[in-house]
Amino acid sequence: MKLLKSLTILSTSALIISSFVLPMSFGINSLGKGYNSPSAVPNDEIQEFVTAITAIKHYYISDTKDKTLFNNAISGMLTHLDPHSSYLDKEALKQMTSTVSGEFVGIGIELTVDKGALKVISPLDGTPADKAGLKTNDLIIKVDNTLVENMSLSEAISKIKGKKGTLVTLTILRPHVAKPIIVSIKRDTIKVVTVKTKLLDDHYGYARLSFFQGKADQELKAAIAQLKKATNNQLNGLVLDLRNNPGGLLNLSGEITDLFLDKNTTQRYKNLIVYTKGRIPGSDITIKAKPHDIIPNVPLVVLINSGSASASEIVAGALQDYHRAVIMGTKSFGKGSVQTVIPISKDTAIKLTTALYYTPSGRAIQAKGIQPNVIIPSLEIQKKDNGITLTEADFNRHLKNGSHKTDVQKSVTNKKSTDFELAQEDYQLFSALMMLKGLHSIQ
């Protein structure tokens, strides 16, 4: 079968949002020559497969459809490779390749599959899932009255999605919580606010980036300009908050990193921001900086946690390699792989892991994540849940490390918290502010 084109994905799951799919995680990419020259077909194994299909059709207690058997077989092959490879049936492929404007009906959550359950990477800020209290590392074991054990991600997502205003009931297992948690969530139109800003103190700014989509780079640049204006161009430090940011467009990770790099900084690694390496021609991608630091000489702290994945890890890793920012918080998720969607018929495809990506210094993120320069636990979260943290490395069949329209806040929030209030509300952010003040004092 001739491969005409494929889609390259940078995200933590096959379908980014459980009730909707954002167009931020894929772009056209050719696999190149060599696809039509596969290795020899294993005839003995193919014969075993045909024998199994024949036996099922002949002996199974009820009639089976050929299409269902073959779909399940393909799905089984892919789901046992790694947590991010999967089979996309007609409906799943339609959702993935559809172009949308920035508003979606759903519950607003990032998912993947692990150990037969749906694992929450992170709920998106302000969405029904976020308001319902879903957390990073929650395991969804039942959707309404249906167990999701060994269900494909696309099938599970189809059960979670629905019409605006209707309810979906999720049964959740949470680490170190004895009993399952049952929560009903009303599906709604999702409007992802990509960038939020505020002043932490008279001359210290805060920028929250929740998703890498749309024009996030331009929105972040405009938001930081507002912070500079609010401080009469005397911004003494900036916190870039990437906590629970599940990723998004690969190119945006480069554009956003660019905002904080200058020519002198990037010479160390020849302007590299990120590069990918894979087996097939066309899977090697290099993104280089076009340096234009919008806050030169201003101290920068980047906050990350176990919900920071993919594009978030690229930004944090590059800024760390170039010593442009101090990375604080807890270790990131460790999703350092790229998936490619390969059509296998006119309306179905397979999503296959085809490459790993690396920071400018050559660090592979896969299953290792980004280790902060300064580890700051989230004390509020630990107190409430006393839970454990799951990352990419905890997944069954995780890939080994290969080492070698979105609304933007129109104006800056001028309400500033006292240091004590900030420490009570968000200890990690308080610690970041203290770091910025220390860095500014020694400049």
Coordinates of C-alpha atoms in Angstrom, one line a residue:
M1 CA 0.0 0.0 0.0
K2 CA 1.4 3.3 -1.0
L3 CA 1.8 5.9 1.8
L4 CA 0.9 9.3 0.5
K5 CA 1.2 11.3 3.7
S6 CA 1.1 11.0 7.4
L7 CA 0.6 13.1 10.5
T8 CA 3.3 13.8 13.1
I9 CA 2.0 14.2 16.7
L10 CA 3.6 15.7 19.8
S11 CA 1.3 15.1 22.7
T12 CA 0.7 12.8 25.6
S13 CA -2.3 10.8 24.2
A14 CA -3.8 9.6 21.0
L15 CA -6.7 12.0 21.3
I16 CA -5.7 15.0 23.2
I17 CA -9.0 15.8 25.0
S18 CA -11.4 13.2 26.1
S19 CA -14.4 14.8 24.6
F20 CA -12.7 16.9 21.9
V21 CA -9.6 16.9 19.8
L22 CA -7.4 20.0 19.4
P23 CA -5.8 20.6 16.0
M24 CA -2.5 21.5 17.8
S25 CA -0.8 18.2 18.0
F26 CA -0.3 17.2 14.4
G27 CA 1.2 18.4 11.1
I28 CA 1.8 16.9 7.7
N29 CA 5.0 15.0 7.5
S30 CA 6.2 12.5 4.9
L31 CA 7.8 9.2 6.0
G32 CA 9.9 9.3 2.9
K33 CA 11.3 6.5 0.8
G34 CA 11.7 3.0 2.1
Y35 CA 8.1 2.5 3.3
N36 CA 7.4 0.3 0.2
S37 CA 10.3 -1.9 1.1
P38 CA 9.1 -3.8 4.2
S39 CA 11.1 -6.6 5.7
A40 CA 10.0 -10.1 4.7
V41 CA 6.5 -11.1 5.8
P42 CA 6.6 -13.8 8.5
N43 CA 4.6 -16.5 6.7
D44 CA 4.4 -18.9 9.6
E45 CA 3.0 -16.2 11.9
I46 CA 0.6 -15.0 9.3
Q47 CA -0.7 -18.5 8.9
E48 CA -1.2 -18.7 12.7
F49 CA -3.2 -15.5 12.5
V50 CA -5.4 -16.8 9.7
T51 CA -6.0 -20.0 11.6
A52 CA -7.0 -18.1 14.7
I53 CA -9.4 -15.9 12.7
T54 CA -10.9 -19.0 11.1
A55 CA -11.3 -20.8 14.4
I56 CA -13.1 -17.8 16.0
K57 CA -15.5 -17.5 13.0
H58 CA -16.3 -21.2 13.1
Y59 CA -16.4 -22.0 16.9
Y60 CA -17.2 -18.8 18.7
I61 CA -20.6 -18.8 20.5
S62 CA -22.0 -16.0 18.4
D63 CA -21.5 -14.6 14.9
T64 CA -18.5 -12.3 14.5
K65 CA -17.9 -9.7 11.9
D66 CA -14.7 -9.8 9.9
K67 CA -14.2 -6.1 10.2
T68 CA -14.5 -6.2 14.0
L69 CA -12.0 -9.1 14.3
F70 CA -9.4 -7.3 12.1
N71 CA -9.9 -4.0 13.8
N72 CA -9.4 -5.6 17.2
A73 CA -6.3 -7.4 16.0
I74 CA -4.7 -4.3 14.7
S75 CA -5.6 -2.4 17.9
G76 CA -4.1 -5.2 20.0
M77 CA -0.8 -5.1 18.1
L78 CA -0.4 -1.3 18.6
T79 CA -1.6 -1.0 22.2
H80 CA 1.0 -3.5 23.3
L81 CA 3.9 -1.6 21.7
D82 CA 3.8 1.5 24.0
P83 CA 1.2 3.7 25.7
H84 CA 1.0 6.1 22.8
S85 CA 0.7 3.9 19.7
S86 CA -2.9 3.0 18.8
Y87 CA -5.4 2.1 16.0
L88 CA -7.6 4.9 14.8
D89 CA -11.0 3.8 13.4
K90 CA -13.1 6.0 11.2
E91 CA -14.5 8.1 14.1
A92 CA -11.2 8.5 15.9
L93 CA -9.4 9.6 12.7
K94 CA -12.2 12.0 11.9
Q95 CA -11.8 13.7 15.3
M96 CA -8.0 13.8 15.0
T97 CA -7.9 15.4 11.6
S98 CA -10.8 17.8 11.9
T99 CA -10.0 21.5 12.0
V100 CA -11.7 23.4 14.8
S101 CA -11.8 27.0 15.8
G102 CA -10.8 26.9 19.5
E103 CA -14.2 26.0 21.1
F104 CA -15.0 22.4 21.9
V105 CA -17.7 20.4 23.7
G106 CA -16.3 18.1 26.3
I107 CA -15.0 17.9 29.8
G108 CA -11.5 19.2 29.1
I109 CA -9.0 16.6 30.1
E110 CA -5.7 15.1 28.8
L111 CA -5.7 11.3 28.9
T112 CA -3.6 8.3 28.0
V113 CA -4.0 4.5 28.7
D114 CA -2.1 2.6 31.3
K115 CA -2.6 -0.8 32.9
G116 CA -6.1 -1.1 31.4
A117 CA -7.3 2.2 32.8
L118 CA -7.5 5.8 31.5
K119 CA -4.8 7.8 33.2
V120 CA -5.3 11.5 33.7
I121 CA -2.3 13.6 32.6
S122 CA -3.9 16.8 33.5
P123 CA -7.3 18.6 33.4
L124 CA -7.2 21.9 31.5
D125 CA -7.5 25.1 33.5
G126 CA -11.1 26.1 34.2
T127 CA -12.7 23.2 32.4
P128 CA -15.5 21.0 33.8
A129 CA -12.9 18.3 34.6
D130 CA -10.8 20.9 36.5
K131 CA -13.8 22.2 38.4
A132 CA -14.9 18.7 39.3
G133 CA -11.5 18.1 41.0
L134 CA -9.9 15.6 38.7
K135 CA -6.2 15.5 39.2
T136 CA -3.0 14.4 37.5
N137 CA -2.4 10.6 38.0
D138 CA -6.1 9.8 38.6
L139 CA -7.1 6.5 37.0
I140 CA -10.5 6.3 35.4
I141 CA -11.8 2.8 35.6
K142 CA -15.4 3.2 34.7
V143 CA -17.4 5.6 32.4
D144 CA -21.0 5.6 33.5
N145 CA -21.7 1.9 34.0
T146 CA -19.1 0.6 31.6
L147 CA -15.7 -0.7 32.7
V148 CA -12.8 0.7 30.6
E149 CA -10.5 -2.2 31.3
N150 CA -8.5 -3.1 28.1
M151 CA -10.7 -0.7 26.1
S152 CA -8.8 1.3 23.4
L153 CA -8.3 5.0 24.0
S154 CA -10.5 6.0 21.1
E155 CA -13.3 3.7 22.3
A156 CA -13.1 5.1 25.8
I157 CA -13.1 8.7 24.6
S158 CA -16.2 8.0 22.5
K159 CA -18.0 7.0 25.7
I160 CA -16.9 10.1 27.5
K161 CA -17.9 12.5 24.8
G162 CA -21.4 13.7 24.3
K163 CA -23.8 16.6 23.9
K164 CA -23.4 19.8 25.7
G165 CA -25.3 19.9 29.0
T166 CA -25.4 16.1 29.5
L167 CA -23.7 14.3 32.4
V168 CA -21.0 11.7 32.3
T169 CA -20.2 9.8 35.5
L170 CA -16.6 8.7 36.1
T171 CA -15.3 6.2 38.6
I172 CA -11.8 7.1 39.7
L173 CA -9.0 5.5 41.6
R174 CA -6.7 8.0 43.3
P175 CA -3.3 7.0 44.8
H176 CA -3.5 6.5 48.5
V177 CA -7.2 7.0 48.6
A178 CA -8.8 3.8 49.8
K179 CA -12.2 3.9 48.1
P180 CA -13.0 4.7 44.4
I181 CA -14.2 8.3 43.8
I182 CA -17.4 8.7 41.8
V183 CA -17.9 12.1 40.1
S184 CA -20.5 13.3 37.6
I185 CA -19.4 16.0 35.2
K186 CA -21.5 18.1 32.9
R187 CA -20.2 18.4 29.4
D188 CA -19.8 21.9 28.2
T189 CA -18.2 24.1 25.6
I190 CA -14.5 24.4 26.3
K191 CA -12.7 27.6 25.9
V192 CA -9.1 27.2 26.6
V193 CA -7.5 30.4 28.0
T194 CA -3.9 29.8 26.9
V195 CA -2.2 32.7 28.7
K196 CA -2.9 34.4 32.0
T197 CA -0.7 37.0 33.6
K198 CA -0.5 39.0 36.9
L199 CA 1.9 40.8 39.1
L200 CA 3.3 38.9 42.0
D201 CA 4.9 42.0 43.5
D202 CA 5.6 45.5 42.3
H203 CA 8.2 44.5 39.8
Y204 CA 7.8 40.7 39.5
G205 CA 5.6 39.2 36.9
Y206 CA 3.8 35.8 36.5
A207 CA 2.7 34.2 33.2
R208 CA 0.7 31.0 33.1
L209 CA 0.8 29.0 29.8
S210 CA -1.8 26.3 29.9
F211 CA -1.5 24.8 26.4
F212 CA 0.7 25.1 23.3
Q213 CA -2.0 25.9 20.7
G214 CA -3.1 28.6 18.3
K215 CA -1.1 31.7 18.6
A216 CA 0.2 31.0 22.1
D217 CA 3.6 32.5 21.3
Q218 CA 2.1 35.9 20.2
E219 CA -0.3 35.9 23.1
L220 CA 2.5 35.2 25.6
K221 CA 4.6 38.0 24.0
A222 CA 1.8 40.4 24.2
A223 CA 1.0 39.4 27.8
I224 CA 4.6 40.0 28.9
A225 CA 4.6 43.4 27.2
Q226 CA 1.6 44.3 29.4
L227 CA 3.6 43.2 32.4
K228 CA 6.5 45.4 31.4
K229 CA 4.1 48.3 30.9
A230 CA 2.5 47.8 34.3
T231 CA 6.0 48.0 35.9
N232 CA 7.1 51.0 33.9
N233 CA 9.6 48.8 32.1
Q234 CA 11.1 47.8 35.3
L235 CA 10.3 44.1 35.3
N236 CA 12.8 42.6 37.8
G237 CA 11.8 38.9 37.2
L238 CA 9.3 36.6 35.5
V239 CA 7.8 33.3 36.5
L240 CA 6.7 31.1 33.5
D241 CA 4.3 28.6 34.9
L242 CA 4.2 25.3 32.8
R243 CA 2.7 23.1 35.6
N244 CA 0.0 20.7 34.3
N245 CA 0.6 21.9 30.7
P246 CA 0.3 18.7 28.7
G247 CA 2.0 20.0 25.5
G248 CA 0.8 20.8 22.0
L249 CA 2.3 22.0 18.8
L250 CA 6.0 21.2 18.3
N251 CA 6.7 24.5 16.5
L252 CA 5.2 26.6 19.3
S253 CA 7.6 25.1 21.8
G254 CA 10.3 26.5 19.6
E255 CA 8.7 29.9 19.1
I256 CA 8.0 30.3 22.9
T257 CA 11.6 29.3 23.8
D258 CA 12.8 31.9 21.3
L259 CA 11.2 34.6 23.3
F260 CA 13.8 34.2 26.1
L261 CA 17.0 33.6 24.1
D262 CA 19.6 35.9 22.6
K263 CA 22.3 35.3 20.1
N264 CA 25.1 35.1 22.7
T265 CA 23.1 32.5 24.7
T266 CA 22.4 30.2 21.9
Q267 CA 25.9 29.9 20.5
R268 CA 26.7 27.1 23.0
Y269 CA 24.5 24.6 21.1
K270 CA 24.4 26.2 17.7
N271 CA 20.9 27.7 18.1
L272 CA 19.3 24.3 18.7
I273 CA 16.1 24.2 20.7
V274 CA 15.1 20.6 20.1
Y275 CA 15.7 17.8 17.6
T276 CA 14.2 14.4 17.0
K277 CA 15.8 11.1 15.9
G278 CA 14.0 8.0 14.6
R279 CA 14.5 5.0 12.3
I280 CA 12.6 6.2 9.2
P281 CA 13.6 8.9 6.7
G282 CA 11.8 12.1 7.5
S283 CA 11.5 11.4 11.2
D284 CA 14.6 13.5 12.1
I285 CA 13.5 17.1 12.7
T286 CA 15.6 20.0 14.0
I287 CA 14.1 23.2 15.4
K288 CA 16.6 26.1 15.8
A289 CA 16.3 29.4 17.6
K290 CA 15.8 32.8 16.0
P291 CA 16.9 34.6 19.1
H292 CA 15.2 37.7 20.2
D293 CA 15.0 37.8 24.0
I294 CA 12.0 40.0 24.9
I295 CA 13.2 40.4 28.5
P296 CA 17.0 40.6 28.2
N297 CA 18.8 40.4 31.5
V298 CA 15.6 39.8 33.4
P299 CA 15.8 36.7 35.7
L300 CA 13.5 33.9 34.6
V301 CA 12.1 30.9 36.6
V302 CA 10.1 28.1 34.9
L303 CA 7.8 26.1 37.1
I304 CA 7.1 22.4 36.1
N305 CA 5.6 19.3 37.7
S306 CA 4.5 15.8 36.8
G307 CA 1.7 17.2 34.6
S308 CA 4.2 19.1 32.4
A309 CA 4.7 17.1 29.3
S310 CA 5.9 17.1 25.7
A311 CA 6.2 20.8 24.5
S312 CA 6.4 22.0 28.1
E313 CA 9.4 19.7 28.6
I314 CA 11.1 21.0 25.4
V315 CA 10.8 24.6 26.6
A316 CA 12.0 23.8 30.1
G317 CA 14.8 21.6 28.8
A318 CA 16.1 24.2 26.3
L319 CA 16.0 27.1 28.7
Q320 CA 17.8 24.9 31.3
D321 CA 20.5 23.8 28.8
Y322 CA 21.2 27.4 27.9
H323 CA 21.2 28.5 31.5
R324 CA 18.6 31.1 30.7
A325 CA 16.1 30.0 33.4
V326 CA 16.1 28.3 36.7
I327 CA 13.8 25.3 36.6
M328 CA 11.8 24.8 39.8
G329 CA 9.1 22.5 41.0
T330 CA 9.1 18.7 40.6
K331 CA 10.2 16.4 37.8
S332 CA 8.2 16.6 34.6
F333 CA 6.1 13.8 33.0
G334 CA 8.8 12.4 30.7
K335 CA 6.9 12.1 27.4
G336 CA 9.7 12.5 24.9
S337 CA 8.3 10.6 21.9
V338 CA 6.8 11.6 18.6
Q339 CA 3.9 9.8 17.0
T340 CA 3.1 9.6 13.3
V341 CA -0.4 8.9 12.0
I342 CA -0.1 6.5 9.0
P343 CA -3.2 5.9 6.8
I344 CA -4.0 2.2 6.2
S345 CA -7.2 2.7 4.4
K346 CA -9.3 5.7 3.2
D347 CA -10.9 6.1 6.6
T348 CA -8.6 4.4 9.1
A349 CA -5.0 4.8 10.3
I350 CA -2.5 3.7 12.8
K351 CA -0.7 6.1 15.2
L352 CA 2.8 4.9 15.7
T353 CA 5.7 6.1 17.8
T354 CA 8.4 7.0 15.3
A355 CA 11.0 9.2 17.0
L356 CA 12.3 10.5 20.3
Y357 CA 13.2 14.1 20.9
Y358 CA 16.2 15.6 22.6
T359 CA 17.2 18.9 24.3
P360 CA 20.0 21.1 22.8
S361 CA 22.6 19.3 25.0
G362 CA 21.5 15.9 23.7
R363 CA 19.4 14.8 26.7
A364 CA 16.6 12.4 25.9
I365 CA 13.4 13.3 27.8
Q366 CA 11.6 10.0 27.2
A367 CA 10.8 8.3 30.6
K368 CA 13.2 10.6 32.4
G369 CA 11.6 14.0 32.2
I370 CA 13.2 17.3 33.1
Q371 CA 14.8 17.4 36.6
P372 CA 14.4 20.9 38.1
N373 CA 17.4 22.8 39.2
V374 CA 15.6 23.4 42.5
I375 CA 13.1 20.7 43.7
I376 CA 10.1 22.3 45.4
P377 CA 7.3 19.9 46.3
S378 CA 3.7 21.1 46.1
L379 CA 3.0 21.1 49.8
E380 CA -0.7 21.8 49.4
I381 CA -1.2 18.8 47.2
Q382 CA 0.8 16.5 49.4
K383 CA -1.2 17.6 52.5
K384 CA -4.5 16.9 50.8
D385 CA -3.7 13.6 49.0
N386 CA -0.5 12.3 50.5
G387 CA -0.3 10.6 47.2
I388 CA 2.4 9.2 44.8
T389 CA 3.5 10.6 41.5
L390 CA 3.2 8.6 38.3
T391 CA 5.3 9.5 35.2
E392 CA 6.0 8.1 31.8
A393 CA 8.5 5.7 33.2
D394 CA 5.8 4.0 35.3
F395 CA 3.8 3.0 32.2
N396 CA 3.7 -0.6 31.0
R397 CA 5.7 -0.9 27.8
H398 CA 7.0 2.6 28.1
L399 CA 9.7 3.5 25.6
K400 CA 13.2 3.3 26.9
N401 CA 15.3 6.5 27.1
G402 CA 17.2 6.8 23.8
S403 CA 20.2 8.5 25.4
H404 CA 22.8 8.9 23.6
K405 CA -9.7 30.7 19.8
T406 CA -8.2 31.0 22.6
D407 CA -8.8 33.9 24.9
V408 CA -5.9 35.8 26.3
Q409 CA -6.2 37.9 29.4
K410 CA -6.6 41.5 28.1
S411 CA -4.9 43.3 30.9
V412 CA -2.5 42.5 33.8
T413 CA -4.1 41.6 37.1
N414 CA -2.9 44.3 39.5
K415 CA -4.0 42.5 42.7
K416 CA -0.8 41.4 44.4
S417 CA -0.7 38.8 47.2
T418 CA 1.4 39.3 50.3
D419 CA 4.3 36.8 50.6
F420 CA 2.5 35.0 53.4
E421 CA -0.7 34.7 51.4
L422 CA 1.2 33.4 48.4
A423 CA 3.1 30.9 50.5
Q424 CA -0.2 29.6 51.8
E425 CA -1.9 29.4 48.4
D426 CA 1.0 28.2 46.2
Y427 CA 4.2 27.3 47.9
Q428 CA 6.0 26.5 44.6
L429 CA 5.1 29.9 43.2
F430 CA 6.1 31.6 46.4
S431 CA 9.5 29.8 46.2
A432 CA 9.9 31.0 42.6
L433 CA 9.2 34.6 43.6
M434 CA 11.9 34.3 46.4
M435 CA 14.3 32.9 43.8
L436 CA 13.7 35.8 41.4
K437 CA 14.2 38.4 44.2
G438 CA 17.5 36.7 45.1
L439 CA 18.7 36.6 41.5
H440 CA 17.8 40.2 41.0
S441 CA 19.6 41.3 44.1
I442 CA 22.9 39.8 42.9
Q443 CA 22.8 41.1 39.3

